[in-house]
Structure formats: structure tokens, C-alpha cells
Amino acid sequence: MHNKTITELAAGLRAKEFSSVELTRYYLERISRYDEQLNSYVTVCTDHALQQAEAADRAIAAGDAVSLTGIPLAQKDIFCTDGVKTSCGSRMLDNFIAPYDAGVVERCNGAGMVMLGKTNMDEFAMGSSNETSYYGPVHNPWDLDAVPGGSSGGSAAAVAARLAPVATGTDTGGSIRQPASLCGITGLKPTYGRVSRYGMIAFASSLDQGGVMARSAEDASLLLNVMAGFDERDSTSAEQPVPDYGATLNNSVAGLKIGLPKEYFAEGLSADVARAIESAVDEYRKLGAEVKEISLPNTNLAVPTYYVIAPAECSSNLSRFDGVRFGYRCDNPVDLEDLYKRSRGEGFGAEVKRRIMIGTYALSAGYYDAYYLKAQQLRHLISEDFARAFEEVDVIMGPTSPTVAFNLGEKSSDPVSMYLSDIYTIAVNLAGLPGMSIPAGFVDQRPVGLQIIGNYFDEARLLNVAHRFQQVTDWHTHAPQQFKD
Amino acid sequence: MSLEKADIEKIAHLARLEIDPGDVPDYARNLSGILELVEQMNQVDTEGVQPMAHPLRMTQRMRADEVTESNQRDKFQQIAPQVEAGLYLVPKVIE
């Protein structure tokens, strides 16, 4: 059952081979059996899930089912869920029962999907290893000593270990693609604005984007069909029509123009990962694609630029956590300033505090031009690199991450080395483009991810390109040994 | 740019963050390291480059000036740390 795709599960539900309640119980049972080892869920919603499953079964019986009615999913704990704890991986929100549903959650509920629970994540989505979570790190299902990546590490580990058929994630600098890569699953960060940010706890508002984490491109297309679309409550939501992402999955990729940025294969990339990526690209050559080298000359400026823009926006967004209206409040504040300082000092972890302070510094009087303005100018140059590349090619490919999963504790004491692990994913967020990571092999029994970057609103093409690869390779069907049964 | 103890204390105050005095040296070291990374930006001359604030270069949508939210004070105050008579309580601000 747990190896079935959501297409197969939906067909099974329609054919009454099993009910949504049975399917939900099956996954809840796997979570209780396995998640102690992984720590991929912060909250498991047993009762809530079974109620949703019962409602889904009634809808199926009444003939009212839509494509994913009755399919279980896991929601990243960054999406507000009415009546269910929404922690964002932080002590600050450990007591926060959201009073409303995020746009994404509303859409999933509206499609009759069943929420199994809320997944663990780096605190406020700030991290690349899931080690900054207040609830402790998530372990990589392929090797429990390894990180799952971050920040959507709980969703990635849950999907990889078959503790959820599919999950949501968010990606500000690589937080869907990098954990998808490290856990050997398929992750898609859509174009900025494609998926509603309403009720998605903000980290860096000009970069944040919700997306999907699945076991295949086909499954990802089904969930994206549910999630994508305009939401007037998100002021930067895109008013663009949403295609049926499943309709073009099987299009031929013969003649597809693939660009390989030479900067993504330069120093810093593990030789073994490079070999896996090259053989993945060879599969595309066999499918008739044309491959050419391109250049994204400002690649090495993406990480420095990001670490001004993201902290600046974070310092502003996170000023709302003040201990007054919701969230953590310190004990016995002596005055208002003490209330603010201690609630924030005790409620936030070290990485969040570092980023708030960097952002505060970059935005403070006298430094704005040197940091924030400069970073926005570089952001323009970085996005122009992509615009020029897309005049020549249809998609850009390269590694998602310079190495396979590193070990827990390996980078947690050195923020800069952690930041550099997102070197290939960050530029995509700065430009606002869609990007995917799909499984493309293993190095030392740890998964390698192939990144595919598309032009604005070209998610359908990314899914098509990924799906064709998955029809001629089987990397995406591998399951971690310990969680196979 | 290397940050000193006093810089960290000033930034933490601006951000209204209480930092344990014992942690200040670590923050000074880590934040200086991040700023060193950030200073790689200066490799490129950006004279005359338009700053990019938003990936899609959109203009903000406007909406009609109509009430769209209903009053949910009771629901929202259920999750507040301290309320009384429909008001959020904080330490006394005016003597």
C-alpha cells in the first residue's frame, strides 16, 4: 500500500478496493511505528485525519469525489491550520493554535485530502539541515546519522520513508529542492506567486514560495493542480491561469534545449555527484534533448546577496512576535521592553536570532545602501543571467546540492558553511523562477538530486521533463531499506 | 566588517532580543563571518543598476475600500498570553 503512487491510491479509492479511513489508518500506523526514529512529524492529527477520511469516504460513496479526495498528505508546520498547533519549528509558536487555515490548507481540504499531521522543519524555515528545529533534528531515512536537508526536512523524510504519500513544503532559498535531493524524492518549488502565501508563516516575503514534495513528478503534478492558483488574500499572488499539470506529462522531450551552467559544475561540487548528474543528463540526450553549456556569471554572488535580502525581510517579518497577542511570552516581565526582549530572546533559537540581527544591522541607519540596496541591484543582475540563458535554452539543469546528505552536527556550528550548501538553489529564489529536484542516483548509499530550473510559470514543462526521466529510470522508486516494509 | 561586543549589544537592542552575555562572543564571531561572506557583493560594480525588489516586477494590486474581515476578537484572544475584558494586557507603560 505505501509504495502506491497517489494516482494508484485515488484509483483504489474509486474502485472501493479500500476506503480513505483504511488508507489513513494504514499511514497513521506507519507513523506510530517508524517516526520515533525520524522525528519527521511535530504533530500527528489522528482524530482530525480520521474525521476527514470519513467525510472523504462519504463523498466518494455519493459520487462527489474529485481527483485527490481521500488521499492523505502531510502539511509542513509553517502552514496555519485552524484549530491545530502551528509551530513553525519554534518555541515561539509552541503554544500557537492557528485560528484560521492557510490558503494552501484550504485548497487541500477543499479537494477532500486528509491531513495526517504537521511536519518538522528548521525554525521559521531558517536552515538547511533541520537541526534548528525546537523539536530536535529530523533524521534522513537513508542513513539516520545524516541530515534530511532543510528547511522542509520533515516533509522530505516523511515522503521518503513512506510516512505520507505526498507533502507540502516551502522554499525560500532551496528549502524544498535541497531536502528533496538529500532524501531522494521529487520536489517542486513553483514560480514566485504561483501558490498562495496566505497563512504561510512569512520568513522572507519576496522569496517564500510553497510547493510540493512527492515520490514522482506525476504525483507532484496532481498535488500542484490542487495547490496552485490565485488568492486575493496574498498581495503578490499571480493572476495567471493554471494549466492541468498532468495533461502534458507525456509530451516528448526530443529537441528540448537543456543548458548546463558551467558555474554549477565548478570547484566545490563533489566529483561523485557530478558524475551522477552527467549520467542523468546523458539520459536526456538519449531521449533526444540537445544539451549545451551556458553561463550564469553571477552565480557566486547569489549566496552573499541572499544573506542580505532574506535576513532583512526576516527581521521585519519576525518583529510581529512580541509576546503580546499570541505565541510565547516570558515570565514576569518588569516592563514592556523586558517583555519584548525576553519573549523574543527566549522564544527564538540561535539561528533565527542571528538572521534577525544580520537583517537589523543591514537595514540600520547608514548601512542601507551598502547592504540592502547593493543586494537588490545584484539580485537584478542574477535574474538577468537567467533571462539571457532562457533566450537560448528551455530548461537549465545541474546538481541541486554540491554534496549528498552530510552528517548531523557536521555543519551546525558554522553558519557560513551551512549557507554555502544552498549555492545552486538560492539564485532561483532571487529570480523567482520555478525549480525542481528529482532523484538521479546515489553516492555512498545517499541520494543525489538533479535540479531542473524553468522559465517563469513553466511548471508544466518542468514536470513533463521530470516525468520523462522517471519513465526511463527507476531512481525515484527506490525506498530506504529500514522503512521498506 | 568585524563586529565587536558593543556592536552585538546594540544590534540586539535594536532588534529587541535579549542575548545571554555569555553568548555575545559567539554571536560576534558568527555574525562577522556572515558579513564577511556578504561583502563578496563588493566584487561587482553595480553603479546604475536598477534595484530589484520583487521577482515578478508587479505593481501592487488595489482593491475596493470595503470591509472584508469580520470581527473575530474572541477567537483571536483565546490564543493570547494575557487578556482582560477584551483587551490585551502588557506591563504598565504609563505611570
Coordinates of C-alpha atoms in Angstrom, one line a residue:
Chain A
M1 CA 0.0 0.0 0.0
H2 CA 2.7 2.5 1.0
N3 CA 4.5 2.1 -2.3
K4 CA 1.5 3.1 -4.4
T5 CA 1.5 6.5 -6.1
I6 CA -1.3 8.9 -5.4
T7 CA -2.7 8.1 -8.8
E8 CA -2.9 4.5 -7.9
L9 CA -4.3 5.3 -4.4
A10 CA -7.0 7.5 -6.0
A11 CA -7.9 4.7 -8.4
G12 CA -8.1 2.2 -5.5
L13 CA -10.4 4.6 -3.5
R14 CA -12.7 5.0 -6.5
A15 CA -12.8 1.2 -7.2
K16 CA -13.6 0.7 -3.4
E17 CA -10.6 -1.6 -3.0
F18 CA -10.0 0.3 0.3
S19 CA -11.6 3.2 2.0
S20 CA -10.0 6.5 2.9
V21 CA -10.4 5.6 6.6
E22 CA -8.4 2.4 6.0
L23 CA -5.8 4.2 4.0
T24 CA -5.5 6.9 6.7
R25 CA -5.3 4.3 9.5
Y26 CA -2.6 2.5 7.5
Y27 CA -0.4 5.6 7.3
L28 CA -1.1 6.6 10.9
E29 CA 0.1 3.2 11.9
R30 CA 3.3 3.6 9.9
I31 CA 3.9 6.9 11.5
S32 CA 3.5 5.4 15.0
R33 CA 5.8 2.5 14.1
Y34 CA 8.6 4.5 12.4
D35 CA 8.5 8.2 13.3
E36 CA 10.3 7.8 16.6
Q37 CA 13.5 7.1 14.6
L38 CA 12.9 10.0 12.2
N39 CA 11.2 12.8 14.1
S40 CA 9.6 13.9 10.9
Y41 CA 6.2 15.0 12.4
V42 CA 5.8 17.7 15.1
T43 CA 2.0 16.9 15.4
V44 CA 0.1 13.8 14.2
C45 CA -3.6 14.6 13.7
T46 CA -5.1 11.2 14.3
D47 CA -8.7 12.2 15.2
H48 CA -8.8 15.1 12.7
A49 CA -7.4 12.9 10.0
L50 CA -9.9 10.1 10.6
Q51 CA -12.8 12.7 10.5
Q52 CA -11.6 14.0 7.2
A53 CA -11.2 10.4 5.9
E54 CA -14.8 9.6 6.9
A55 CA -16.0 12.7 5.1
A56 CA -14.0 11.7 2.1
D57 CA -15.5 8.2 2.1
R58 CA -19.0 9.7 2.2
A59 CA -18.1 12.0 -0.8
I60 CA -16.7 9.0 -2.7
A61 CA -19.9 7.0 -2.0
A62 CA -22.0 9.9 -3.1
G63 CA -20.1 10.2 -6.3
D64 CA -18.8 13.7 -5.3
A65 CA -15.1 12.9 -5.2
V66 CA -12.6 15.0 -7.1
S67 CA -9.1 13.7 -8.1
L68 CA -7.5 13.6 -4.7
T69 CA -10.5 13.1 -2.4
G70 CA -9.5 10.8 0.4
I71 CA -5.7 10.9 -0.2
P72 CA -3.6 11.6 2.9
L73 CA -0.9 14.2 3.0
A74 CA 1.4 15.9 5.5
Q75 CA 1.5 19.7 5.8
K76 CA 4.7 21.4 6.7
D77 CA 4.2 23.1 10.1
I78 CA 4.6 26.5 8.5
F79 CA 1.1 26.5 7.1
C80 CA -1.6 27.7 9.5
T81 CA -4.2 25.0 10.3
D82 CA -7.4 26.1 12.1
G83 CA -7.6 24.5 15.5
V84 CA -4.3 22.6 15.1
K85 CA -0.9 23.6 16.6
T86 CA 1.2 25.5 14.0
S87 CA 4.7 25.8 15.5
C88 CA 6.9 26.7 12.5
G89 CA 9.6 24.7 14.4
S90 CA 9.9 27.3 17.0
R91 CA 9.4 27.6 20.8
M92 CA 7.9 31.0 19.9
L93 CA 4.9 29.2 18.4
D94 CA 4.9 26.0 20.5
N95 CA 1.6 27.1 22.1
F96 CA 0.1 28.6 18.9
I97 CA -3.2 27.0 17.8
A98 CA -3.8 28.8 14.5
P99 CA -7.2 30.5 14.3
Y100 CA -7.5 30.0 10.6
D101 CA -6.4 27.9 7.6
A102 CA -3.7 28.9 5.2
G103 CA -4.7 29.2 1.5
V104 CA -2.9 26.0 0.7
V105 CA -4.5 24.1 3.6
E106 CA -8.0 25.4 2.5
R107 CA -7.3 24.1 -1.0
C108 CA -6.1 20.7 0.2
N109 CA -9.1 20.4 2.5
G110 CA -11.4 21.6 -0.3
A111 CA -10.1 18.9 -2.5
G112 CA -11.0 16.3 0.1
M113 CA -7.5 15.5 1.1
V114 CA -6.7 14.1 4.6
M115 CA -4.1 15.8 6.7
L116 CA -2.1 13.2 8.6
G117 CA -0.2 15.8 10.6
K118 CA 2.3 18.7 10.6
T119 CA 5.9 18.1 9.7
N120 CA 9.1 19.2 11.4
M121 CA 11.2 21.9 9.9
D122 CA 14.0 24.3 10.6
E123 CA 12.9 27.0 12.9
F124 CA 10.9 29.6 10.9
A125 CA 12.3 27.8 7.8
M126 CA 15.8 29.1 8.5
G127 CA 18.2 26.2 8.0
S128 CA 19.5 23.6 5.5
S129 CA 19.6 20.6 7.8
N130 CA 16.6 20.6 10.1
E131 CA 18.9 21.0 13.0
T132 CA 17.5 24.4 14.0
S133 CA 14.1 23.0 14.9
Y134 CA 12.9 23.5 18.5
Y135 CA 11.6 19.9 18.3
G136 CA 15.0 18.4 17.5
P137 CA 16.5 17.4 14.2
V138 CA 14.9 15.1 11.7
H139 CA 16.9 12.1 10.6
N140 CA 17.5 11.1 7.0
P141 CA 15.6 7.8 6.2
W142 CA 18.6 6.6 4.1
D143 CA 21.0 7.0 7.0
L144 CA 19.9 8.0 10.4
D145 CA 23.2 9.8 11.0
A146 CA 22.7 12.1 8.1
V147 CA 20.6 15.3 7.9
P148 CA 17.4 15.2 5.8
G149 CA 18.2 18.7 4.5
G150 CA 16.1 21.7 5.3
S151 CA 14.1 23.5 5.9
S152 CA 11.3 21.2 4.7
G153 CA 13.2 18.2 6.1
G154 CA 10.3 16.7 7.9
S155 CA 8.2 16.6 4.8
A156 CA 11.1 15.2 2.8
A157 CA 11.8 12.4 5.3
A158 CA 8.1 11.6 5.7
V159 CA 7.6 11.1 2.0
A160 CA 10.9 9.2 1.5
A161 CA 10.1 6.8 4.4
R162 CA 6.5 6.4 3.2
L163 CA 5.0 8.0 6.2
A164 CA 3.0 10.2 3.9
P165 CA 2.1 9.6 0.2
V166 CA 2.8 13.3 -0.5
A167 CA 3.5 16.5 1.4
T168 CA 3.7 20.3 1.2
G169 CA 6.9 22.3 1.6
T170 CA 8.1 25.8 1.3
D171 CA 11.2 27.1 -0.4
T172 CA 12.9 30.5 0.3
G173 CA 16.4 29.5 -0.7
G174 CA 16.2 25.8 -1.5
S175 CA 14.0 24.5 1.3
I176 CA 12.0 22.2 -1.0
R177 CA 14.7 21.2 -3.5
Q178 CA 17.6 20.6 -1.2
P179 CA 15.8 18.2 1.2
A180 CA 14.1 16.5 -1.7
S181 CA 17.6 15.9 -3.1
L182 CA 19.1 14.7 0.2
C183 CA 16.1 12.4 0.8
G184 CA 15.8 11.0 -2.7
I185 CA 12.3 12.4 -3.5
T186 CA 10.8 14.7 -6.1
G187 CA 10.3 18.3 -5.0
L188 CA 9.0 21.3 -6.9
K189 CA 9.2 25.0 -6.0
P190 CA 6.8 26.8 -8.3
T191 CA 7.3 30.3 -9.7
Y192 CA 7.1 33.0 -7.0
G193 CA 3.4 33.9 -6.7
R194 CA 2.0 30.6 -8.1
V195 CA 1.0 29.2 -4.8
S196 CA -0.7 31.4 -2.2
R197 CA 1.4 32.7 0.7
Y198 CA -1.8 33.5 2.8
G199 CA -1.4 31.8 6.2
M200 CA 2.1 30.6 5.3
I201 CA 4.2 32.0 8.1
A202 CA 6.5 34.6 6.5
F203 CA 10.3 34.4 6.5
A204 CA 11.4 36.4 3.5
S205 CA 8.3 37.6 1.7
S206 CA 9.9 38.3 -1.7
L207 CA 11.4 34.8 -1.8
D208 CA 9.0 32.5 0.0
Q209 CA 7.0 30.1 -2.1
G210 CA 5.0 27.0 -1.2
G211 CA 5.3 23.8 -3.3
V212 CA 5.1 20.1 -3.4
M213 CA 7.1 17.1 -2.2
A214 CA 6.3 13.8 -3.7
R215 CA 7.7 10.5 -4.8
S216 CA 7.3 11.2 -8.5
A217 CA 6.7 14.0 -11.0
E218 CA 3.3 12.6 -11.7
D219 CA 2.3 12.7 -8.1
A220 CA 3.7 16.2 -7.8
S221 CA 1.6 17.3 -10.7
L222 CA -1.6 16.1 -9.0
L223 CA -0.9 18.0 -5.8
L224 CA 0.2 21.1 -7.7
N225 CA -3.1 21.1 -9.5
V226 CA -4.8 21.4 -6.1
M227 CA -2.4 24.0 -4.6
A228 CA -1.7 26.4 -7.5
G229 CA -3.9 29.4 -8.3
F230 CA -4.7 33.0 -7.5
D231 CA -5.6 34.1 -3.9
E232 CA -6.6 37.6 -3.4
R233 CA -5.5 37.5 0.2
D234 CA -1.9 37.2 -0.9
S235 CA -0.9 40.6 -2.3
T236 CA 1.7 39.0 -4.6
S237 CA -0.3 36.1 -5.8
A238 CA -0.1 35.7 -9.5
E239 CA -3.3 36.2 -11.6
Q240 CA -2.2 33.7 -14.2
P241 CA -4.3 30.8 -15.5
V242 CA -3.4 27.4 -14.0
P243 CA -2.9 24.7 -16.6
D244 CA -3.7 21.0 -15.9
Y245 CA -0.2 19.9 -14.9
G246 CA -1.0 16.3 -15.6
A247 CA -2.0 16.9 -19.2
T248 CA 1.5 17.5 -20.7
L249 CA 3.5 15.0 -18.6
N250 CA 3.9 12.7 -21.5
N251 CA 5.0 15.2 -24.1
S252 CA 8.2 14.3 -26.0
V253 CA 11.4 15.9 -24.9
A254 CA 13.1 15.4 -28.3
G255 CA 14.5 18.7 -29.3
L256 CA 14.3 20.1 -25.8
K257 CA 17.2 22.5 -25.2
I258 CA 18.9 21.9 -21.9
G259 CA 21.5 24.4 -20.6
L260 CA 24.2 23.3 -18.2
P261 CA 25.6 26.3 -16.3
K262 CA 29.4 25.9 -16.2
E263 CA 29.4 27.6 -12.8
Y264 CA 27.3 24.8 -11.4
F265 CA 30.0 22.2 -12.2
A266 CA 32.9 24.2 -10.9
E267 CA 35.0 23.9 -7.7
G268 CA 33.0 22.9 -4.7
L269 CA 30.9 20.2 -6.4
S270 CA 31.6 16.7 -5.3
A271 CA 33.1 14.6 -8.1
D272 CA 30.7 11.7 -7.4
V273 CA 27.7 14.0 -7.5
A274 CA 29.0 15.5 -10.8
R275 CA 29.2 12.0 -12.3
A276 CA 25.6 11.2 -11.3
I277 CA 24.4 14.4 -12.8
E278 CA 26.3 13.8 -16.0
S279 CA 24.8 10.4 -16.4
A280 CA 21.3 11.8 -15.8
V281 CA 21.9 14.4 -18.5
D282 CA 23.0 11.5 -20.8
E283 CA 19.5 10.0 -20.3
Y284 CA 18.1 13.2 -21.7
R285 CA 20.5 13.0 -24.7
K286 CA 19.2 9.5 -25.3
L287 CA 15.6 11.0 -25.2
G288 CA 16.6 13.4 -28.0
A289 CA 17.3 16.5 -26.0
E290 CA 20.0 19.0 -27.1
V291 CA 22.5 19.8 -24.3
K292 CA 24.7 22.9 -24.3
E293 CA 26.9 24.6 -21.9
I294 CA 25.7 28.0 -20.7
S295 CA 27.0 30.6 -18.2
L296 CA 25.3 32.2 -15.2
P297 CA 28.2 34.5 -14.5
N298 CA 26.9 35.9 -11.2
T299 CA 26.3 32.5 -9.6
N300 CA 28.9 33.1 -6.8
L301 CA 27.1 36.2 -5.7
A302 CA 23.8 34.5 -5.1
V303 CA 24.6 33.3 -1.5
P304 CA 26.0 36.7 -0.4
T305 CA 23.1 38.6 -1.9
Y306 CA 20.6 36.2 -0.3
Y307 CA 22.2 36.6 3.1
V308 CA 21.3 40.3 3.0
I309 CA 17.8 40.2 1.4
A310 CA 16.5 37.2 3.4
P311 CA 17.7 38.3 6.8
A312 CA 16.5 41.9 6.1
E313 CA 13.0 40.7 5.3
C314 CA 13.1 38.2 8.2
S315 CA 14.0 40.9 10.7
S316 CA 11.0 42.8 9.6
N317 CA 8.6 39.9 9.4
L318 CA 9.6 38.4 12.7
S319 CA 9.1 41.7 14.5
R320 CA 5.4 40.6 14.9
F321 CA 6.5 38.0 17.5
D322 CA 6.5 40.3 20.6
G323 CA 4.7 38.2 23.3
V324 CA 1.6 40.4 23.2
R325 CA -1.1 38.9 21.1
F326 CA -0.1 35.3 20.5
G327 CA 2.9 33.0 20.9
Y328 CA 5.5 32.7 23.6
R329 CA 5.6 35.2 26.5
C330 CA 8.4 35.3 29.1
D331 CA 7.5 35.0 32.8
N332 CA 7.1 38.1 35.0
P333 CA 8.2 40.9 32.6
V334 CA 9.1 44.0 34.6
D335 CA 8.2 46.4 31.8
L336 CA 7.3 46.5 28.1
E337 CA 10.8 46.4 26.8
D338 CA 11.7 43.5 29.1
L339 CA 8.6 41.7 27.8
Y340 CA 9.7 42.2 24.2
K341 CA 13.3 41.3 24.7
R342 CA 12.9 38.3 26.9
S343 CA 9.9 36.9 25.0
R344 CA 12.0 37.1 21.8
G345 CA 15.3 36.1 23.3
E346 CA 13.8 33.0 24.9
G347 CA 11.3 32.2 22.2
F348 CA 13.7 32.2 19.2
G349 CA 16.6 29.9 18.7
A350 CA 20.2 30.9 17.8
E351 CA 20.0 30.7 14.0
V352 CA 16.8 32.8 13.9
K353 CA 18.4 35.4 16.2
R354 CA 21.5 35.5 14.0
R355 CA 19.4 36.3 11.0
I356 CA 17.3 38.8 12.7
M357 CA 20.4 40.6 13.9
I358 CA 22.1 40.5 10.4
G359 CA 18.9 41.9 8.9
T360 CA 18.6 44.6 11.6
Y361 CA 22.2 45.6 11.0
A362 CA 21.8 45.6 7.2
L363 CA 18.7 47.9 7.5
S364 CA 20.1 50.2 10.2
A365 CA 20.8 53.8 9.5
G366 CA 23.9 54.4 7.4
Y367 CA 24.1 50.8 6.2
Y368 CA 21.1 50.5 3.9
D369 CA 22.9 51.5 0.7
A370 CA 25.9 49.3 1.3
Y371 CA 23.9 46.2 2.1
Y372 CA 20.2 46.2 1.1
L373 CA 20.3 48.4 -1.9
K374 CA 23.5 46.7 -3.2
A375 CA 21.9 43.3 -2.7
Q376 CA 18.8 44.3 -4.7
Q377 CA 21.0 45.5 -7.5
L378 CA 22.8 42.2 -7.6
R379 CA 19.5 40.5 -7.5
H380 CA 18.7 42.2 -10.7
L381 CA 22.0 41.1 -12.3
I382 CA 21.4 37.5 -11.1
S383 CA 17.9 37.5 -12.6
E384 CA 19.2 38.9 -15.9
D385 CA 21.7 35.9 -16.1
F386 CA 18.7 33.6 -16.1
A387 CA 16.8 35.8 -18.6
R388 CA 19.7 35.6 -21.0
A389 CA 20.0 31.9 -20.6
F390 CA 16.3 31.3 -21.3
E391 CA 16.7 33.0 -24.6
E392 CA 18.9 30.1 -25.6
V393 CA 17.5 27.1 -23.7
D394 CA 14.2 25.7 -22.5
V395 CA 15.4 24.4 -19.1
I396 CA 18.6 24.6 -17.0
M397 CA 20.0 21.5 -15.3
G398 CA 22.6 20.9 -12.7
P399 CA 23.1 19.5 -9.2
T400 CA 20.6 20.5 -6.5
S401 CA 23.2 20.3 -3.9
P402 CA 27.1 20.2 -4.1
T403 CA 27.2 17.0 -1.9
V404 CA 24.9 14.2 -0.8
A405 CA 23.5 14.5 2.7
F406 CA 26.1 15.5 5.3
N407 CA 26.1 14.2 8.9
L408 CA 24.1 15.6 11.7
G409 CA 26.3 18.1 13.6
E410 CA 28.8 18.4 10.7
K411 CA 27.9 22.0 9.8
S412 CA 25.7 23.1 12.6
S413 CA 28.4 25.2 14.4
D414 CA 29.5 27.0 11.2
P415 CA 26.6 29.0 9.7
V416 CA 28.6 30.1 6.6
S417 CA 29.5 26.5 5.6
M418 CA 25.8 25.6 6.1
Y419 CA 24.7 28.6 3.9
L420 CA 27.1 27.5 1.1
S421 CA 25.3 24.1 0.8
D422 CA 22.5 26.1 -0.9
I423 CA 24.8 27.6 -3.6
Y424 CA 22.8 26.0 -6.5
T425 CA 19.3 26.7 -5.3
I426 CA 19.4 30.2 -3.9
A427 CA 19.7 32.1 -7.2
V428 CA 16.4 30.6 -8.4
N429 CA 14.6 32.2 -5.5
L430 CA 16.2 35.5 -6.1
A431 CA 15.0 35.4 -9.6
G432 CA 11.6 34.0 -8.6
L433 CA 11.8 31.1 -11.1
P434 CA 10.4 27.6 -10.7
G435 CA 12.8 24.7 -9.9
M436 CA 12.6 21.0 -9.2
S437 CA 14.8 18.3 -7.7
I438 CA 14.4 14.7 -8.8
P439 CA 16.3 11.6 -7.7
A440 CA 19.3 10.9 -10.0
G441 CA 21.3 8.2 -8.3
F442 CA 23.3 7.5 -5.1
V443 CA 26.7 8.2 -3.7
D444 CA 27.7 6.2 -0.7
Q445 CA 24.1 5.0 -0.4
R446 CA 22.9 8.6 -0.1
P447 CA 20.6 10.1 -2.8
V448 CA 21.7 12.6 -5.4
G449 CA 19.2 15.2 -6.8
L450 CA 19.1 16.6 -10.3
Q451 CA 17.9 20.2 -10.3
I452 CA 15.8 21.4 -13.2
I453 CA 15.1 25.1 -13.5
G454 CA 12.5 26.5 -15.8
N455 CA 11.3 29.9 -17.0
Y456 CA 8.5 31.8 -15.2
F457 CA 5.3 29.8 -14.9
D458 CA 6.8 26.9 -16.8
E459 CA 6.0 24.3 -14.1
A460 CA 4.1 22.1 -16.6
R461 CA 7.3 21.8 -18.7
L462 CA 9.4 21.0 -15.6
L463 CA 7.0 18.3 -14.6
N464 CA 7.0 16.9 -18.1
V465 CA 10.8 16.9 -18.3
A466 CA 11.0 15.2 -14.9
H467 CA 8.3 12.7 -15.7
R468 CA 10.0 11.6 -19.0
F469 CA 13.2 10.9 -17.0
Q470 CA 11.3 8.9 -14.4
Q471 CA 9.8 6.7 -17.2
V472 CA 13.3 5.6 -18.3
T473 CA 15.0 5.5 -14.9
D474 CA 14.0 4.0 -11.5
W475 CA 15.9 6.1 -9.0
H476 CA 12.6 7.6 -7.8
T477 CA 11.2 4.2 -6.9
H478 CA 14.0 3.2 -4.5
A479 CA 12.9 3.1 -0.9
P480 CA 15.2 3.3 2.1
Q481 CA 15.8 -0.2 3.4
Q482 CA 14.8 0.5 7.0
F483 CA 11.4 1.8 6.0
K484 CA 10.7 -0.5 3.1
D485 CA 8.1 -2.8 4.8
Chain B
M1 CA 33.5 44.0 8.7
S2 CA 34.2 42.6 12.1
L3 CA 31.7 43.1 14.9
E4 CA 32.7 43.8 18.5
K5 CA 30.8 43.0 21.7
A6 CA 29.3 46.5 21.8
D7 CA 28.0 46.2 18.2
I8 CA 26.3 42.9 19.1
E9 CA 24.7 44.5 22.2
K10 CA 23.5 47.5 20.1
I11 CA 22.0 45.3 17.3
A12 CA 20.4 43.0 19.8
H13 CA 18.8 46.0 21.5
L14 CA 17.5 47.4 18.1
A15 CA 16.0 44.0 17.4
R16 CA 14.6 43.8 20.9
L17 CA 16.4 40.5 21.5
E18 CA 17.7 39.5 24.9
I19 CA 21.1 37.8 24.4
D20 CA 22.8 35.9 27.2
P21 CA 26.1 37.8 27.9
G22 CA 27.9 34.5 27.7
D23 CA 26.7 34.1 24.1
V24 CA 27.9 37.5 22.9
P25 CA 31.3 36.4 21.7
D26 CA 29.8 33.6 19.6
Y27 CA 27.4 35.9 18.0
A28 CA 30.2 38.4 17.3
R29 CA 32.2 35.7 15.6
N30 CA 29.3 34.2 13.6
L31 CA 27.8 37.5 12.5
S32 CA 31.3 38.8 11.5
G33 CA 31.7 35.6 9.4
I34 CA 28.3 36.2 7.7
L35 CA 29.2 39.8 7.0
E36 CA 32.5 38.7 5.5
L37 CA 30.5 36.4 3.2
V38 CA 28.1 39.2 2.4
E39 CA 31.0 41.6 1.5
Q40 CA 31.8 39.5 -1.6
M41 CA 29.0 41.6 -3.1
N42 CA 31.5 44.4 -3.5
Q43 CA 33.3 42.4 -6.2
V44 CA 30.8 43.8 -8.6
D45 CA 30.3 47.4 -9.6
T46 CA 26.5 48.0 -9.6
E47 CA 26.6 51.7 -10.4
G48 CA 23.4 52.5 -12.3
V49 CA 21.8 49.0 -11.9
Q50 CA 18.1 49.2 -11.0
P51 CA 17.4 47.6 -7.6
M52 CA 15.0 44.6 -7.9
A53 CA 12.5 44.5 -5.0
H54 CA 10.2 41.9 -6.4
P55 CA 10.8 38.9 -8.7
L56 CA 7.9 39.5 -11.0
R57 CA 8.2 43.3 -11.2
M58 CA 4.5 43.5 -10.5
T59 CA 2.7 46.5 -9.2
Q60 CA 0.6 46.0 -6.1
R61 CA -3.0 45.1 -6.7
M62 CA -5.6 47.5 -5.4
R63 CA -9.0 46.5 -4.0
A64 CA -12.2 48.4 -3.3
D65 CA -12.2 50.1 0.0
E66 CA -14.8 47.8 1.6
V67 CA -14.9 45.9 4.8
T68 CA -13.9 42.3 4.1
E69 CA -12.9 41.0 7.6
S70 CA -15.4 40.1 10.3
N71 CA -14.7 40.8 13.9
Q72 CA -13.2 37.6 15.5
R73 CA -11.8 39.1 18.6
D74 CA -12.9 36.4 20.9
K75 CA -11.4 33.7 18.7
F76 CA -8.1 35.5 18.4
Q77 CA -7.9 36.3 22.1
Q78 CA -8.2 32.7 23.0
I79 CA -4.6 32.2 22.0
A80 CA -3.3 35.5 23.6
P81 CA -0.9 35.2 26.6
Q82 CA -3.0 37.6 28.7
V83 CA -6.3 39.3 28.1
E84 CA -8.9 41.0 30.2
A85 CA -12.3 42.4 29.2
G86 CA -11.4 42.1 25.5
L87 CA -8.1 43.9 25.9
Y88 CA -4.5 42.5 25.5
L89 CA -2.6 43.0 28.7
V90 CA 1.0 44.2 28.8
P91 CA 3.1 45.6 31.7
K92 CA 2.3 49.2 32.7
V93 CA 3.6 51.7 30.2
I94 CA 2.5 55.0 31.7
E95 CA 2.9 55.6 35.5

